[in-house]
């Protein structure tokens, strides 16, 4: 079956303190399998490099993955840096994986990251399991693919919390 949906330009990246690569390869393959174009920045990527890549490549979506449990802290710092750049305020950004090292307050972590500017949060430890998280990730991809390209909309027209498919979500780190 040939898809009539728009192919998304996506950037996939790990965080500055996360040295895990296979999750990023999985995400790249998953997105490519769904027909999207992917630029994989790799692991231990400094915030400034992620911001630069987003300014240069103008993706339709940025996917951040955390395996080491520092997603909550590193992700918060990254989203603040991204949202401080006017040209990136409308960029859809999702984060997922192991977001904390304490194993507690997963709903609070997701709410905190969403409030800071993420469009969706896929927490490994949240209720619903990997299949539910992957289904929500696919729904978000479909909503973005159906929407007008992010770079064609002025940043002020797409507030961080009012994007298609935006919501906090449970799911696997491999799904986002």
Short mmCIF file of C-alpha atoms in Angstrom, two decimals:
data_model
loop_
_atom_site.label_atom_id
_atom_site.label_comp_id
_atom_site.label_asym_id
_atom_site.label_seq_id
_atom_site.Cartn_x
_atom_site.Cartn_y
_atom_site.Cartn_z
CA UNK A 1 0.00 0.00 0.00
CA UNK A 2 1.38 3.41 -0.94
CA UNK A 3 0.96 6.10 1.67
CA UNK A 4 -0.51 9.45 0.69
CA UNK A 5 0.82 11.07 3.85
CA UNK A 6 3.63 13.58 3.78
CA UNK A 7 7.07 12.23 4.59
CA UNK A 8 8.41 13.87 7.73
CA UNK A 9 11.96 15.13 7.99
CA UNK A 10 13.04 13.92 11.40
CA UNK A 11 16.09 14.35 13.57
CA UNK A 12 16.80 11.61 16.11
CA UNK A 13 19.27 12.14 18.92
CA UNK A 14 20.49 10.98 22.28
CA UNK A 15 21.24 13.40 25.08
CA UNK A 16 24.63 14.73 26.12
CA UNK A 17 25.12 12.22 28.95
CA UNK A 18 23.64 9.18 27.19
CA UNK A 19 26.13 6.89 25.42
CA UNK A 20 23.56 4.36 24.14
CA UNK A 21 23.30 4.00 20.36
CA UNK A 22 21.07 1.00 19.57
CA UNK A 23 17.92 2.83 20.69
CA UNK A 24 18.72 5.54 18.14
CA UNK A 25 19.33 2.99 15.39
CA UNK A 26 16.00 1.36 16.24
CA UNK A 27 14.23 4.72 16.07
CA UNK A 28 15.86 5.53 12.76
CA UNK A 29 14.80 2.19 11.27
CA UNK A 30 11.28 2.54 12.69
CA UNK A 31 10.84 6.00 11.21
CA UNK A 32 12.35 5.03 7.86
CA UNK A 33 10.09 1.98 7.75
CA UNK A 34 7.14 4.37 8.09
CA UNK A 35 8.43 6.38 5.13
CA UNK A 36 10.07 9.28 6.93
CA UNK A 37 13.52 10.75 6.31
CA UNK A 38 15.87 10.58 9.27
CA UNK A 39 19.01 12.35 10.35
CA UNK A 40 20.54 10.48 13.30
CA UNK A 41 22.81 12.69 15.42
CA UNK A 42 23.94 9.76 17.56
CA UNK A 43 24.61 9.44 21.25
CA UNK A 44 26.33 11.83 23.68
CA UNK A 45 25.19 14.74 21.52
CA UNK A 46 25.72 18.15 23.14
CA UNK A 47 22.66 20.41 23.40
CA UNK A 48 24.28 23.03 21.17
CA UNK A 49 24.78 20.46 18.41
CA UNK A 50 21.12 19.40 18.56
CA UNK A 51 20.00 23.04 18.40
CA UNK A 52 22.36 23.70 15.48
CA UNK A 53 21.12 20.64 13.58
CA UNK A 54 17.50 21.71 14.06
CA UNK A 55 18.25 25.25 12.87
CA UNK A 56 20.15 23.94 9.84
CA UNK A 57 18.02 20.95 8.84
CA UNK A 58 14.63 22.45 9.74
CA UNK A 59 13.05 19.09 10.59
CA UNK A 60 9.35 18.43 10.99
CA UNK A 61 10.06 16.51 14.21
CA UNK A 62 12.85 16.08 16.75
CA UNK A 63 12.91 12.74 18.61
CA UNK A 64 15.04 12.52 21.76
CA UNK A 65 15.78 9.15 23.38
CA UNK A 66 17.21 8.45 26.83
CA UNK A 67 18.38 5.06 28.09
CA UNK A 68 20.55 5.98 31.07
CA UNK A 69 17.83 7.57 33.21
CA UNK A 70 18.94 11.19 32.88
CA UNK A 71 16.21 12.08 30.38
CA UNK A 72 14.31 14.18 32.87
CA UNK A 73 17.29 16.40 33.74
CA UNK A 74 19.11 16.50 30.39
CA UNK A 75 15.82 16.71 28.50
CA UNK A 76 14.68 19.70 30.52
CA UNK A 77 17.90 21.57 29.81
CA UNK A 78 17.66 20.72 26.09
CA UNK A 79 14.04 21.78 25.61
CA UNK A 80 14.76 25.12 27.30
CA UNK A 81 17.66 25.68 24.88
CA UNK A 82 15.49 24.73 21.89
CA UNK A 83 12.53 26.89 22.91
CA UNK A 84 14.86 29.87 23.52
CA UNK A 85 15.53 29.97 19.76
CA UNK A 86 12.61 31.79 18.09
CA UNK A 87 12.89 29.73 14.88
CA UNK A 88 12.54 26.49 16.89
CA UNK A 89 9.64 27.42 19.16
CA UNK A 90 7.17 25.73 16.81
CA UNK A 91 9.24 22.59 16.23
CA UNK A 92 7.47 19.45 17.46
CA UNK A 93 9.79 17.71 19.95
CA UNK A 94 9.22 14.40 21.74
CA UNK A 95 11.29 12.60 24.35
CA UNK A 96 11.17 9.04 25.56
CA UNK A 97 12.90 6.23 27.31
CA UNK A 98 14.13 5.96 30.84
CA UNK A 99 13.53 9.46 32.14
CA UNK A 100 14.61 9.07 35.75
CA UNK A 101 16.90 6.98 37.90
CA UNK A 102 14.67 6.79 40.98
CA UNK A 103 11.77 4.83 39.49
CA UNK A 104 9.20 7.21 40.99
CA UNK A 105 6.89 10.04 39.95
CA UNK A 106 6.66 9.15 36.28
CA UNK A 107 3.43 11.08 35.77
CA UNK A 108 5.09 14.09 37.38
CA UNK A 109 8.15 13.78 35.15
CA UNK A 110 6.00 13.58 32.02
CA UNK A 111 3.91 16.56 33.13
CA UNK A 112 7.05 18.56 33.97
CA UNK A 113 8.68 17.85 30.59
CA UNK A 114 5.46 18.59 28.71
CA UNK A 115 5.02 21.86 30.59
CA UNK A 116 8.61 22.79 29.68
CA UNK A 117 7.83 22.43 25.96
CA UNK A 118 7.86 18.80 24.82
CA UNK A 119 4.91 17.82 22.67
CA UNK A 120 4.86 14.24 23.95
CA UNK A 121 6.68 12.24 26.58
CA UNK A 122 7.05 8.47 26.25
CA UNK A 123 8.15 7.12 29.64
CA UNK A 124 9.39 3.51 29.84
CA UNK A 125 7.99 3.08 33.33
CA UNK A 126 4.56 4.56 32.66
CA UNK A 127 1.39 2.53 32.44
CA UNK A 128 0.43 1.01 29.10
CA UNK A 129 3.62 -0.75 28.10
CA UNK A 130 5.56 -0.69 24.84
CA UNK A 131 2.66 -1.49 22.50
CA UNK A 132 0.54 1.38 23.82
CA UNK A 133 3.47 3.79 23.61
CA UNK A 134 4.25 2.75 20.05
CA UNK A 135 0.60 3.20 19.05
CA UNK A 136 0.62 6.74 20.50
CA UNK A 137 3.91 7.50 18.74
CA UNK A 138 2.43 6.30 15.44
CA UNK A 139 -0.67 8.46 16.03
CA UNK A 140 1.56 11.48 16.62
CA UNK A 141 3.51 10.74 13.41
CA UNK A 142 0.25 10.45 11.47
CA UNK A 143 -1.06 13.75 12.87
CA UNK A 144 2.17 15.54 11.96
CA UNK A 145 2.24 13.97 8.49
CA UNK A 146 -1.33 15.16 7.89
CA UNK A 147 -0.53 18.70 9.06
CA UNK A 148 1.09 21.50 7.11
CA UNK A 149 4.92 21.35 7.42
CA UNK A 150 6.19 22.93 10.65
CA UNK A 151 8.70 25.11 8.82
CA UNK A 152 5.85 26.60 6.73
CA UNK A 153 4.06 27.87 9.86
CA UNK A 154 5.22 30.89 11.78
CA UNK A 155 6.55 29.93 15.21
CA UNK A 156 3.90 32.04 16.94
CA UNK A 157 1.13 30.15 15.11
CA UNK A 158 2.12 26.86 16.72
CA UNK A 159 2.43 27.23 20.46
CA UNK A 160 4.40 24.44 22.10
CA UNK A 161 1.33 22.87 23.70
CA UNK A 162 -1.19 23.14 20.85
CA UNK A 163 0.19 20.89 18.15
CA UNK A 164 -1.59 18.00 16.44
CA UNK A 165 -1.24 14.85 18.49
CA UNK A 166 0.41 16.67 21.40
CA UNK A 167 -0.02 14.87 24.69
CA UNK A 168 1.90 13.15 27.39
CA UNK A 169 2.25 9.47 26.66
CA UNK A 170 3.58 6.28 28.14
CA UNK A 171 5.75 4.06 26.07
CA UNK A 172 9.08 2.54 25.31
CA UNK A 173 12.30 4.44 24.95
CA UNK A 174 12.65 2.73 21.62
CA UNK A 175 9.37 4.32 20.54
CA UNK A 176 10.62 7.79 21.20
#
